[in-house]
Coordinates of C-alpha atoms and ligand atoms in Angstrom, one line a residue:
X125 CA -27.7 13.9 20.3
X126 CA -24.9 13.9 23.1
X127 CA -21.5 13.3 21.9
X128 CA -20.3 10.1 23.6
X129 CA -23.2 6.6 23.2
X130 CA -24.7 5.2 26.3
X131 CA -22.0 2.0 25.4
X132 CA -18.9 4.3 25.3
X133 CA -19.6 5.8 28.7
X134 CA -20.5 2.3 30.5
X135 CA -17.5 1.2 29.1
X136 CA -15.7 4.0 30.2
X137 CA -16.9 2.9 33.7
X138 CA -14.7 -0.5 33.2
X139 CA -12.0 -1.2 36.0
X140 CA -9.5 -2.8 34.3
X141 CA -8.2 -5.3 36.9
X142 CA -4.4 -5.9 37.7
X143 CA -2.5 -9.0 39.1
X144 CA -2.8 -9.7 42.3
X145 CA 0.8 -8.0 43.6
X146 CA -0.2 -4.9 42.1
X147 CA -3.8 -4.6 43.5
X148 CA -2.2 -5.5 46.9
X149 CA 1.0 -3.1 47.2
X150 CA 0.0 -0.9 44.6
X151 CA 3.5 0.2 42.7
X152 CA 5.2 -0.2 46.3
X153 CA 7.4 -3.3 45.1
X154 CA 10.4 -4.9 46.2
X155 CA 12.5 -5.7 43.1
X156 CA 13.7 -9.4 42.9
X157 CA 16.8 -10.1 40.6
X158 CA 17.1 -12.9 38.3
X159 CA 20.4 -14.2 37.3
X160 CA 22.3 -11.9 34.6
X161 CA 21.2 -12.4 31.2
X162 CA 22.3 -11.8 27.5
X163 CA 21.4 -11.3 24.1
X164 CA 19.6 -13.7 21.8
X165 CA 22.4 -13.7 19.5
X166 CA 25.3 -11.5 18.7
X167 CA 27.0 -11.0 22.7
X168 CA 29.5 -10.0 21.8
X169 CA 28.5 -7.2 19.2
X170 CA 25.6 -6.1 21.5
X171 CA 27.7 -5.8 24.7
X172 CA 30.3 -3.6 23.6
X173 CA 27.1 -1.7 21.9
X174 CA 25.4 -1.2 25.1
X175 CA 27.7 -1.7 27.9
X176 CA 25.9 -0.5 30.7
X177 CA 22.9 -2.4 30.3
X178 CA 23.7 -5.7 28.8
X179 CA 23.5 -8.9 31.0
X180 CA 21.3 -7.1 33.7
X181 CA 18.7 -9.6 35.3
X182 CA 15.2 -10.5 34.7
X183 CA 13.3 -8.6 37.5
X184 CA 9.9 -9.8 39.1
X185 CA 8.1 -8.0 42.2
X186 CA 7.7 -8.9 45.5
X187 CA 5.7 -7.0 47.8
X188 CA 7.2 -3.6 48.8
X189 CA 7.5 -1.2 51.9
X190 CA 4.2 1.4 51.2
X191 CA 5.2 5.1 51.4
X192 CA 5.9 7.9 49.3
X193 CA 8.8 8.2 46.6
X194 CA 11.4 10.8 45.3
X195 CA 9.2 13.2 43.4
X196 CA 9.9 11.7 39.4
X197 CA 8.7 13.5 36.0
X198 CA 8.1 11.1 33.4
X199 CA 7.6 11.5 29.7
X200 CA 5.3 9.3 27.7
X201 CA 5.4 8.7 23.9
X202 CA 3.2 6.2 21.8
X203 CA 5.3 5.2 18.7
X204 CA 4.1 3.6 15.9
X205 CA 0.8 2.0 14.5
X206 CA -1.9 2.6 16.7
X207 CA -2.8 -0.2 19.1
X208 CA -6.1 -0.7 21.0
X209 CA -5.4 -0.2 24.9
X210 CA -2.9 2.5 24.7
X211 CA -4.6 5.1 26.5
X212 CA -4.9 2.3 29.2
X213 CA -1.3 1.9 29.7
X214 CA -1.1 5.8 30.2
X215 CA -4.1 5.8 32.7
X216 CA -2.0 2.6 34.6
X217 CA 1.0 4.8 34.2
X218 CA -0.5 7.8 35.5
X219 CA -2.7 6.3 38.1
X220 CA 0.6 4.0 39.6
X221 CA 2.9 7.4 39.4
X222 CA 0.1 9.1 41.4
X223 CA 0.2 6.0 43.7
X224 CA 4.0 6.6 44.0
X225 CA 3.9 10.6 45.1
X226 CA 1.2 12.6 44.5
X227 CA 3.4 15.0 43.3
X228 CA 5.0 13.1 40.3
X229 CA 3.8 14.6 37.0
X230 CA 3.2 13.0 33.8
X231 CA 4.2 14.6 30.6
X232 CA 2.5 13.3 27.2
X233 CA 5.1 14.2 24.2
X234 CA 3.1 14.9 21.0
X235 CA 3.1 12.3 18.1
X236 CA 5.7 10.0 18.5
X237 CA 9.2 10.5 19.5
X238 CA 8.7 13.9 16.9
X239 CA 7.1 15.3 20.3
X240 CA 10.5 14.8 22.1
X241 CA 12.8 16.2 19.5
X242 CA 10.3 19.2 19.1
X243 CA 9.6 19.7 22.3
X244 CA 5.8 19.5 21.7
X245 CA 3.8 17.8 24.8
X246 CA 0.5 18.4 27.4
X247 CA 0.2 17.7 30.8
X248 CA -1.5 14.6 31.8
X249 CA -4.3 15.4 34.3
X250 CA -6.8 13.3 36.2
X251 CA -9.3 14.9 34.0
X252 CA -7.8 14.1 30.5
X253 CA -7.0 10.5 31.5
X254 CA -10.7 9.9 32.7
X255 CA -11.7 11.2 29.0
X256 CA -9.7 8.0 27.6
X257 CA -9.8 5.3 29.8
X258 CA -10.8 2.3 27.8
X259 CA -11.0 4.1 24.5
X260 CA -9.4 3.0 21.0
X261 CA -7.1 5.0 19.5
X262 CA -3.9 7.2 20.3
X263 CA -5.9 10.4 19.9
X264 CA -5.0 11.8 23.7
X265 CA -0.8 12.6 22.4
X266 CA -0.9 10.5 18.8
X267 CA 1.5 9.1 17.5
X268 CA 4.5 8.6 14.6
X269 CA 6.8 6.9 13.0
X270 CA 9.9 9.5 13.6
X271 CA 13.2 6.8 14.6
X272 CA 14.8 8.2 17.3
X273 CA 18.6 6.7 16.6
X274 CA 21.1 9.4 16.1
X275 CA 23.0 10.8 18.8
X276 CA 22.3 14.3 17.7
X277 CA 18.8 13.3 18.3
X278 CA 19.4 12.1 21.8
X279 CA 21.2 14.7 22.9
X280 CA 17.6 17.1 22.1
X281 CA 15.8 14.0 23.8
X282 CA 18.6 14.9 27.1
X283 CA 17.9 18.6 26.6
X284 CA 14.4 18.1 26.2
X285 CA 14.0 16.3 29.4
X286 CA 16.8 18.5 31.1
X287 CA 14.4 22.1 30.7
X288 CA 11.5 20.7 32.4
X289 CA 13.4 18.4 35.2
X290 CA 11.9 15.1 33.6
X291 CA 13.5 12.0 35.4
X292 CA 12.2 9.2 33.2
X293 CA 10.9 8.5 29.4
X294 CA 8.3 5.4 28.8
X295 CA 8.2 4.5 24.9
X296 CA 5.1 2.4 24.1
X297 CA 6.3 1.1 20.9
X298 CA 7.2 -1.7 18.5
X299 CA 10.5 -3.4 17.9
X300 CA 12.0 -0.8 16.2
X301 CA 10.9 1.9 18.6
X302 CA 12.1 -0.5 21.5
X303 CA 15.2 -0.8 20.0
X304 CA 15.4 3.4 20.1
X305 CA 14.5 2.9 24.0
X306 CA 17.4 0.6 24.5
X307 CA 19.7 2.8 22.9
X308 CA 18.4 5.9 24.4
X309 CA 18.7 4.2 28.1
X310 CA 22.7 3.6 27.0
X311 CA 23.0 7.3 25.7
X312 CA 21.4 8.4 29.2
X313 CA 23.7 6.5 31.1
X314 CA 26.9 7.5 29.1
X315 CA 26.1 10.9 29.6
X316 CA 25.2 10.3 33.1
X317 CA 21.7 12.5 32.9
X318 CA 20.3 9.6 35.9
X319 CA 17.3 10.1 33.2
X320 CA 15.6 6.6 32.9
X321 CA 13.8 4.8 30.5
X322 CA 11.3 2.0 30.0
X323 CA 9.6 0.5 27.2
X324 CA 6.1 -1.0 26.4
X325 CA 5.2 -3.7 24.0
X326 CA 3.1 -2.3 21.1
X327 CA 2.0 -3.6 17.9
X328 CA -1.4 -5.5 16.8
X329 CA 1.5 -7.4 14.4
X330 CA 2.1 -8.9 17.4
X331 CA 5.2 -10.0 16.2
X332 CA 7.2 -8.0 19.3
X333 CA 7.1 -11.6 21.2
X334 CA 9.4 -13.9 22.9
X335 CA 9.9 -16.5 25.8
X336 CA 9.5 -13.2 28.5
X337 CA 7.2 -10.9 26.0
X338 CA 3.6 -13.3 25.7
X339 CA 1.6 -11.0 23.4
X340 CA 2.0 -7.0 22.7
X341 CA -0.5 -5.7 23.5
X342 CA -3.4 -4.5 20.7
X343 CA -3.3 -8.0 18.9
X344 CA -6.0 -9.5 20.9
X345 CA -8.5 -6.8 20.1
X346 CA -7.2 -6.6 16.9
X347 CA -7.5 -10.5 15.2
X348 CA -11.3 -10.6 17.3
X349 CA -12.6 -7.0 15.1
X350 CA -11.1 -8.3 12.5
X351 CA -12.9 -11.7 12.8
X352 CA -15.7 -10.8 13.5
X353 CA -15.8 -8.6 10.3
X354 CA -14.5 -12.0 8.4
X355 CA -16.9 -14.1 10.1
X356 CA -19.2 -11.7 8.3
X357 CA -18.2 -11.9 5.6
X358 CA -18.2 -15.6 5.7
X359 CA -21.9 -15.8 6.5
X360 CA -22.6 -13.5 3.6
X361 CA -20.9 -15.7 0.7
X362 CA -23.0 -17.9 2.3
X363 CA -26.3 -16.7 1.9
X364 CA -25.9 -14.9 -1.4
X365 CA -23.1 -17.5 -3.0
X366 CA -21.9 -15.6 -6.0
X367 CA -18.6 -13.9 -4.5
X368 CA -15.1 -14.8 -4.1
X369 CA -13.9 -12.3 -1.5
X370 CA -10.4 -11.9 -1.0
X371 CA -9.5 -10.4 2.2
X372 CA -6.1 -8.4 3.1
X373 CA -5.1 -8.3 7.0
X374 CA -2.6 -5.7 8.2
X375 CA 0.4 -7.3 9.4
X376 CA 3.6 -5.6 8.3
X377 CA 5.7 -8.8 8.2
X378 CA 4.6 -11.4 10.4
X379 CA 1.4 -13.1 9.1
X380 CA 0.3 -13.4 12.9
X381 CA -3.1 -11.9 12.4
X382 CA -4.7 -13.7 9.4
X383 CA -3.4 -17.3 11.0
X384 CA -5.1 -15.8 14.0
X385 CA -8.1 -15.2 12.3
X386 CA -7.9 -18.2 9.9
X387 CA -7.8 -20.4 13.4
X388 CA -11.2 -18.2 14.9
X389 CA -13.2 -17.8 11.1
X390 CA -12.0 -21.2 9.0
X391 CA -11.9 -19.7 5.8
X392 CA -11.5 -21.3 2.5
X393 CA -7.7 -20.6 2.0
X394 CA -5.4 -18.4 4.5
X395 CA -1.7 -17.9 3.2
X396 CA 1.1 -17.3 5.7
X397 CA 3.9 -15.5 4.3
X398 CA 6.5 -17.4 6.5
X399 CA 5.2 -20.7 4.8
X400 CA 5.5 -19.1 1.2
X401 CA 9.0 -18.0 1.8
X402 CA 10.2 -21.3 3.5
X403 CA 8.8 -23.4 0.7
X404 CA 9.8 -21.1 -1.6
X405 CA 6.7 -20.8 -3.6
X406 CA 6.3 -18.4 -6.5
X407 CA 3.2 -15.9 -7.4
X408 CA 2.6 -18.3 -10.3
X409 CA 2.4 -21.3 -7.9
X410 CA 0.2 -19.8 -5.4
X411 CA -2.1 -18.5 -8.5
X412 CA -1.9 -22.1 -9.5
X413 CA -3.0 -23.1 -6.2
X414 CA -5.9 -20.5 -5.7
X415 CA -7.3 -21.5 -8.9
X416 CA -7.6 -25.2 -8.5
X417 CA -9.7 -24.1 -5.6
X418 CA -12.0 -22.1 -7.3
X419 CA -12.5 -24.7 -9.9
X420 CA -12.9 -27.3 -7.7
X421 CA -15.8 -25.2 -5.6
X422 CA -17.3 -24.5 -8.6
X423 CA -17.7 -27.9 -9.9
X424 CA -19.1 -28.2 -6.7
X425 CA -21.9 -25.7 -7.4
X426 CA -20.0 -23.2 -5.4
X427 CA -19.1 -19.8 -7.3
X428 CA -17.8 -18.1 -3.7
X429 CA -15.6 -18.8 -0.8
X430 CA -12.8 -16.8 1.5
X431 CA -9.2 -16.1 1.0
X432 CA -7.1 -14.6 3.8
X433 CA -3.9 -12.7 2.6
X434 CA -1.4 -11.3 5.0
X435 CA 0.0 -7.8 4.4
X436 CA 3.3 -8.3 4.3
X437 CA 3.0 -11.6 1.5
X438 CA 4.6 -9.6 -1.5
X439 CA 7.7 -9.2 0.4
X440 CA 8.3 -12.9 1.1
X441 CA 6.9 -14.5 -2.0
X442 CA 10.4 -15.2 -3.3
X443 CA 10.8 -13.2 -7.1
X444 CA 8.8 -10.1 -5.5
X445 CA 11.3 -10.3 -3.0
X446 CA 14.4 -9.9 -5.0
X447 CA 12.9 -7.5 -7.3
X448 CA 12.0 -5.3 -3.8
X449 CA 15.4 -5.7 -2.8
X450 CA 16.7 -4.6 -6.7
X451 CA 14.2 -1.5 -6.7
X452 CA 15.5 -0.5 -3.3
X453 CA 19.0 -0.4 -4.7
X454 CA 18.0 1.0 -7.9
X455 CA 16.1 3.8 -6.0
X456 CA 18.6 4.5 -4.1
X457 CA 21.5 4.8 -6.6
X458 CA 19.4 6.9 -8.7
X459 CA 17.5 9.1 -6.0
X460 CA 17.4 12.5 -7.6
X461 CA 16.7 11.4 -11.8
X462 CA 13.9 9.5 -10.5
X463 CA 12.4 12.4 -8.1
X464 CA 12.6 14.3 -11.1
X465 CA 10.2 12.5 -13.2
X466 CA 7.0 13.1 -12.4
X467 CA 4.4 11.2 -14.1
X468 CA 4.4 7.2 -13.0
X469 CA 4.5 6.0 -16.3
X470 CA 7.7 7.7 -16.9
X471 CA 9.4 6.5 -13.6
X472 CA 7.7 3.2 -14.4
X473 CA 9.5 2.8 -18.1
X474 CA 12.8 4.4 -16.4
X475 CA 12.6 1.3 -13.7
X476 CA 12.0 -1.5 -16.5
X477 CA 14.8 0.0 -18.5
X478 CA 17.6 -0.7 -15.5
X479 CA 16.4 -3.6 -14.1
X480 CA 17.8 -7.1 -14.5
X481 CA 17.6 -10.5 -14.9
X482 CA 14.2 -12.5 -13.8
X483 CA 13.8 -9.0 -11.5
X484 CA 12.8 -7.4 -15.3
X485 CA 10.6 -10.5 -15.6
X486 CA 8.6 -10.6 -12.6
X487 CA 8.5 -6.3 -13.1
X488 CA 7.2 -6.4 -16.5
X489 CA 4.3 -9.1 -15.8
X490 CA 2.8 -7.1 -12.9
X491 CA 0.1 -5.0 -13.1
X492 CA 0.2 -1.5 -13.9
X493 CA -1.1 -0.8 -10.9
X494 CA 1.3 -2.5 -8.6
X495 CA 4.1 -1.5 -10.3
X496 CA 3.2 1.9 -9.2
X497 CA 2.3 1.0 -5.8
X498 CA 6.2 -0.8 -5.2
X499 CA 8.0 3.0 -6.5
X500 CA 5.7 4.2 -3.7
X501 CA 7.3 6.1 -0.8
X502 CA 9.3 3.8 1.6
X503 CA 8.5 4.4 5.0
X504 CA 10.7 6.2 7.5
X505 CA 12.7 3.2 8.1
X506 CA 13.4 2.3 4.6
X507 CA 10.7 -0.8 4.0
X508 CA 7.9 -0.6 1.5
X509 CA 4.1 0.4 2.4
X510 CA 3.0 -3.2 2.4
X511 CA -0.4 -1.8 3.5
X512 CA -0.3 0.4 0.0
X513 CA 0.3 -2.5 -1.9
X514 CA -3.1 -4.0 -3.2
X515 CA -1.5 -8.0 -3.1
X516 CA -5.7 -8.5 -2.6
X517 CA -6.3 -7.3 -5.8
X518 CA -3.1 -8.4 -8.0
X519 CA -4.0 -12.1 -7.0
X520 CA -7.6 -11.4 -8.1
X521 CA -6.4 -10.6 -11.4
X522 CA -3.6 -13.0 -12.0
X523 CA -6.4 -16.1 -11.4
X524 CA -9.2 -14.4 -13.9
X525 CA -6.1 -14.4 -16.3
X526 CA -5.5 -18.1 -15.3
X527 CA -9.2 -19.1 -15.7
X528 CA -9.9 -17.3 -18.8
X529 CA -7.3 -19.5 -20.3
X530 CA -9.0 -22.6 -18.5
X531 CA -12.6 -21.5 -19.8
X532 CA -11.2 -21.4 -23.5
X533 CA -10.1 -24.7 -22.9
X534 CA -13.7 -26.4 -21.2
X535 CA -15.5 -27.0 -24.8
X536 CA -18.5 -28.9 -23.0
X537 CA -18.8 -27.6 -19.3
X538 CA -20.2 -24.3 -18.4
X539 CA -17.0 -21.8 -17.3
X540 CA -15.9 -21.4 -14.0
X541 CA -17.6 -18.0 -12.6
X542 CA -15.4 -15.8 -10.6
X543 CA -17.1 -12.9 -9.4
X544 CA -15.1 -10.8 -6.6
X545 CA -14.6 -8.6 -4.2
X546 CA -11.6 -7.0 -3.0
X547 CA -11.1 -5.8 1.0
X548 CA -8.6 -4.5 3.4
X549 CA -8.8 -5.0 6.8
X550 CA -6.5 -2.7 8.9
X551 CA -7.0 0.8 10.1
X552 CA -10.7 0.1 11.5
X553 CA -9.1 -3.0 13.5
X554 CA -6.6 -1.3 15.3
X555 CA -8.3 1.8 16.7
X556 CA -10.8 -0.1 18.0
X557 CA -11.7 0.3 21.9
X558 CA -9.9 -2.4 24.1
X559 CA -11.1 -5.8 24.5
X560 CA -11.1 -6.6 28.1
X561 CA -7.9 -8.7 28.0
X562 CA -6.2 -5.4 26.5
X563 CA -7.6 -3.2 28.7
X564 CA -6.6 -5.0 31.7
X565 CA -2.9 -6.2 29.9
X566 CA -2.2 -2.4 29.2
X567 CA -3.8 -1.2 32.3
X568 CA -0.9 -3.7 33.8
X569 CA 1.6 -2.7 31.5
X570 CA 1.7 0.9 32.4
X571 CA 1.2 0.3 36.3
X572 CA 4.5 -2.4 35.8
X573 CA 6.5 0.3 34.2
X574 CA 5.9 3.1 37.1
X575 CA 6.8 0.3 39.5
X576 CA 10.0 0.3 37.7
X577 CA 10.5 3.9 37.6
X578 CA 9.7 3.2 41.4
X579 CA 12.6 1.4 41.8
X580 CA 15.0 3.3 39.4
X581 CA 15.2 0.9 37.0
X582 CA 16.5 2.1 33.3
X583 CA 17.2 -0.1 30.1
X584 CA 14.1 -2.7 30.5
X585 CA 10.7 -3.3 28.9
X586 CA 7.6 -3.4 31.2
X587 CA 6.7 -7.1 31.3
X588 CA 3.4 -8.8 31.9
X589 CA 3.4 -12.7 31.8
X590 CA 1.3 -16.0 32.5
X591 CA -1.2 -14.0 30.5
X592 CA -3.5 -17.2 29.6
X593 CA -4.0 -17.1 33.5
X594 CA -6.6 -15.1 34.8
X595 CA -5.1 -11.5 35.6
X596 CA -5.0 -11.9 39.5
X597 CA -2.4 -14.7 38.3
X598 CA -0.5 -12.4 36.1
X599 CA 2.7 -12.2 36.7
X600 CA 4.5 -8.3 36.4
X601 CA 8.3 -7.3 36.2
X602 CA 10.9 -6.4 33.5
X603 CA 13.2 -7.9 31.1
X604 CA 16.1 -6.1 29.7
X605 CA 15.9 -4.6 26.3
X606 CA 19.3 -5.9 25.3
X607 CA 18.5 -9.6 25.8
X608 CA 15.7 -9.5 22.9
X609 CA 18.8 -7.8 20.8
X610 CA 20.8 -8.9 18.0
X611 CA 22.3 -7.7 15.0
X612 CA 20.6 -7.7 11.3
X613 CA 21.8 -6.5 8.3
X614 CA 19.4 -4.1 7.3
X615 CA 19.3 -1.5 4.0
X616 CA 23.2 -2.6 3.5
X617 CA 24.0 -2.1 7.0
X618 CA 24.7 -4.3 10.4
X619 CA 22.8 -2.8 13.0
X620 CA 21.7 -4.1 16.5
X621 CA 17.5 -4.3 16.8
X622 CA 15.0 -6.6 18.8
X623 CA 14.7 -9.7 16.6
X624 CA 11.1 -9.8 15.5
X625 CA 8.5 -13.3 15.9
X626 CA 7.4 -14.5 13.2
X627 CA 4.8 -17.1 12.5
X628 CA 7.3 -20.3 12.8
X629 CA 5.8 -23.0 11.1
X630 CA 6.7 -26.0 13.6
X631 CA 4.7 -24.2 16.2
X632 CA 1.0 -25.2 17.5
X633 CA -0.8 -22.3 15.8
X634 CA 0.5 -22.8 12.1
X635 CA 0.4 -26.7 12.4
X636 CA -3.6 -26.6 13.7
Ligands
LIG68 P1 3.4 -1.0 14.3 O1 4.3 -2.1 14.0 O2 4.1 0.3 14.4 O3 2.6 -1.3 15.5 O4 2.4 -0.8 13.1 C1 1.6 -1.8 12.7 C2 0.8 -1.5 11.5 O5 -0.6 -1.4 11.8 C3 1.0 -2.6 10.4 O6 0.2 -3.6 10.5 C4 0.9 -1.8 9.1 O7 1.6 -2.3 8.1 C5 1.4 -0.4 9.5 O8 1.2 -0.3 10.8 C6 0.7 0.7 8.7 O9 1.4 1.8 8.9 P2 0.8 3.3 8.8 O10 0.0 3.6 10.0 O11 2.1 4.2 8.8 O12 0.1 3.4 7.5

């Protein structure tokens, strides 16, 4: 049996297509200037942060003079949760630095920033990019989750790039990571290395979005797996009618995907976190809520339907919310007593014992299993594993508590059946091969960002827009990183990063 399906090589074969001033001049552009710009919030903090690139213009292309360019050597790194189409943007970055000089090399740093510090990378041939073209996955350099922030770690990003003569570093990342580009561009320049760099929107969240940033790239491919999967799903309640399934969609914060996927499927409930912690409604009240549904269906002769839950819920349901922020404190203050118990049930006593308030409440009236799952690791950047967390399975237990009590109660009708079935949908969503908008949108992505190289631009995120156009009409440039800035306060400190979307309830998606 050969290695690679008669599917994967035709679609291997697929030639992602590019907007209409790219197919023309290639990356051979003529940079237009906008007028200067700033910051979404917080000038004045984020200008004396980054002085050297704050208020640069919006840039778009205009066709260019064809001929070949200083020889450059570019680093790529994907950072982050993998995101279908990002081999594409390498194979647009490669094939537009080819396009530039046949000379320019392109050097793919090994899992995430990590491959920077370490100094861990391959070379990026003709042959290896032909391997990926329109594949899932990060597999050709992989990826992590390493924050490139201090300025001990720039400086081995600078020496890095100083031993093998690399002019330029492309982060394909997320918010965060694209907040470690901007900062890295304003190290570059302070040290005056004339080392550039460029950032990529990443994340099937697809919560890296804004008025110049339409989508990042992977959610499209992401929500339709996932839907189809639900739609699935769906079908099957149907037919057999006897289960409840309650279905988790990745999404660290934003609930983008499930209201995506509750617009494409129509399930029988969808909660958006964003609504739960405007309205401020508790894990009691949205038990409450789920219930009455289940009754009602089943007085109805239906024992099954659908619930969508967003990852990131448990952090925005309001109590959970403070007793996260409690346990992070706690955690914290007592770092090393709690690393030194070893069994859960010991750190989960030690926990109850110190916390406070309706924190101990909410605590004590959780599942065992939960409990443990919120002392879990935090993630490199200090949040909780929200896609550890089995929110799927706590509501499940919370509304057979609720109905047992209401079946005590129905003396003369038959109980309410609940029979269920617990899924996450996450890791096989967003490895999944490219739809054709994401091939093409990365393909462009990575083409843009060599045409700004091209031009010797630093400090700026490859940008792609009029996407609901047909890509001839696409329209490519780049938008500084600093004008998507502003400062949060985040585990007790202020610090500048690239404010994040989330679902905003007046909008057209969350009212439909
Ligand atoms: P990014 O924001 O880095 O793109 O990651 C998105 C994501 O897929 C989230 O939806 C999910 O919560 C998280 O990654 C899971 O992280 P990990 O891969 O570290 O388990």
């Amino acid at each position: 049996m050969s290695k690679i399906s008669a599917l994967q090589k035709a679609r291997s074969k697929y030639v992602p297509k590019l907007p209409d001033i790219l197919k023309q001049c290639g990356p051979f552009v003529t940079i237009q200037e906008g007028a200067a710009t700033k910051s979404v919030a917080d000038q004045k903090a984020i200008k004396a942060l980054y002085p050297d690139t704050y208020g640069l213009p919006v840039l778009t292309f205009a066709p260019g003079q064809k001929g070949p360019r200083a020889v450059q050597k570019v680093a790529v790194i994907l950072s982050g949760g993998q995101a279908p189409g990002g081999h594409n943007v390498i194979a647009g970055l490669f094939d537009a630095l080819k396009a530039l000089n046949p000379n320019n090399e392109l050097f793919g740093f090994l899992g995430g920033p990590s491959g920077l510090l370490e100094d861990k990378y391959l070379n990026i041939s003709a042959e290896l990019v032909d391997q990926y073209r329109n594949t899932g996955g990060f597999d050709m350099i992989c990826s992590g989750r390493t924050k490139l922030e201090t300025e001990e770690q720039f400086a081995k990003v600078a020496q890095t790039c100083k031993k093998h003569g690399i002019t330029a570093v492309v982060i394909i990342g997320g918010d965060d990571s694209n907040t470690n580009a901007c900062s890295l561009a304003q190290y570059l320049l302070t040290k005056k290395t004339g080392i550039q760099v460029i950032g990529c929107p990443k994340t099937i969240d697809g919560d890296l979005k804004n008025e110049w940033i339409e989508v990042s790239f992977g959610f499209d491919t992401a929500t339709k797996v996932y839907s189809e999967l639900i739609g699935n799903i769906m079908r099957d309640a149907n037919s057999a009618r006897k289960y409840w399934h309650f279905i988790k969609l990745m999404g660290r914060s934003a609930s983008h995907i499930a209201l995506e996927c509750a617009l494409q499927t129509h399930p029988n409930a969808c909660l958006i976190s964003e609504e739960i912690a405007e309205k401020n409604i508790s894990l009691q009240e949205i038990v409450e809520k789920l219930t009455k549904l289940v009754v009602k269906r089943a007085e109805n002769g239906m024992n099954f339907g659908v619930v969508l839950i967003p990852e990131g819920l448990i952090e925005f349901i309001p109590e959970i919310k403070l007793l996260i922020t409690q346990l992070n404190d706690l955690l914290a203050k007592n770092k090393k007593h709690f690393e030194a118990l070893t069994e859960i049930d010991r750190k989960i006593d030690f926990v109850a014992g110190k916390l406070q308030g309706e924190s101990a409440t909410v605590f004590a009236a959780l599942p065992d299993s939960i409990k443990a799952q919120l002392l879990s690791d935090r993630d490199p950047h200090g949040n909780v594993q929200v896609s550890r967390i089995e929110t799927e399975k706590l509501l499940i237990e919370m509304i057979e508590r609720r109905l047992a009590r209401i079946n005590a109660r129905r003396k003369n009708k038959a109980p309410v059946k609940f029979s269920t079935l617990a899924h996450f949908f996450g890791y096989e969503g967003r490895c999944s091969a490219p739809s054709n908008f994401d091939a093409d949108y990365c393909y462009s992505l990575g083409y843009t960002a060599a045409a700004l190289l091209g031009a010797g631009k630093t400090g700026y995120m490859a940008s792609v827009r009029n996407i609901s156009r047909s890509a001839d009409k696409w329209l490519p440039g780049g938008i500084p990183l600093t004008m998507m800035m502003n400062i949060e306060h985040r585990h007790g400190k202020d610090v500048p990063v690239i404010r994040k979307a989330l679902v905003e309830l007046t909008a057209r998606p969350f009212r439909e």
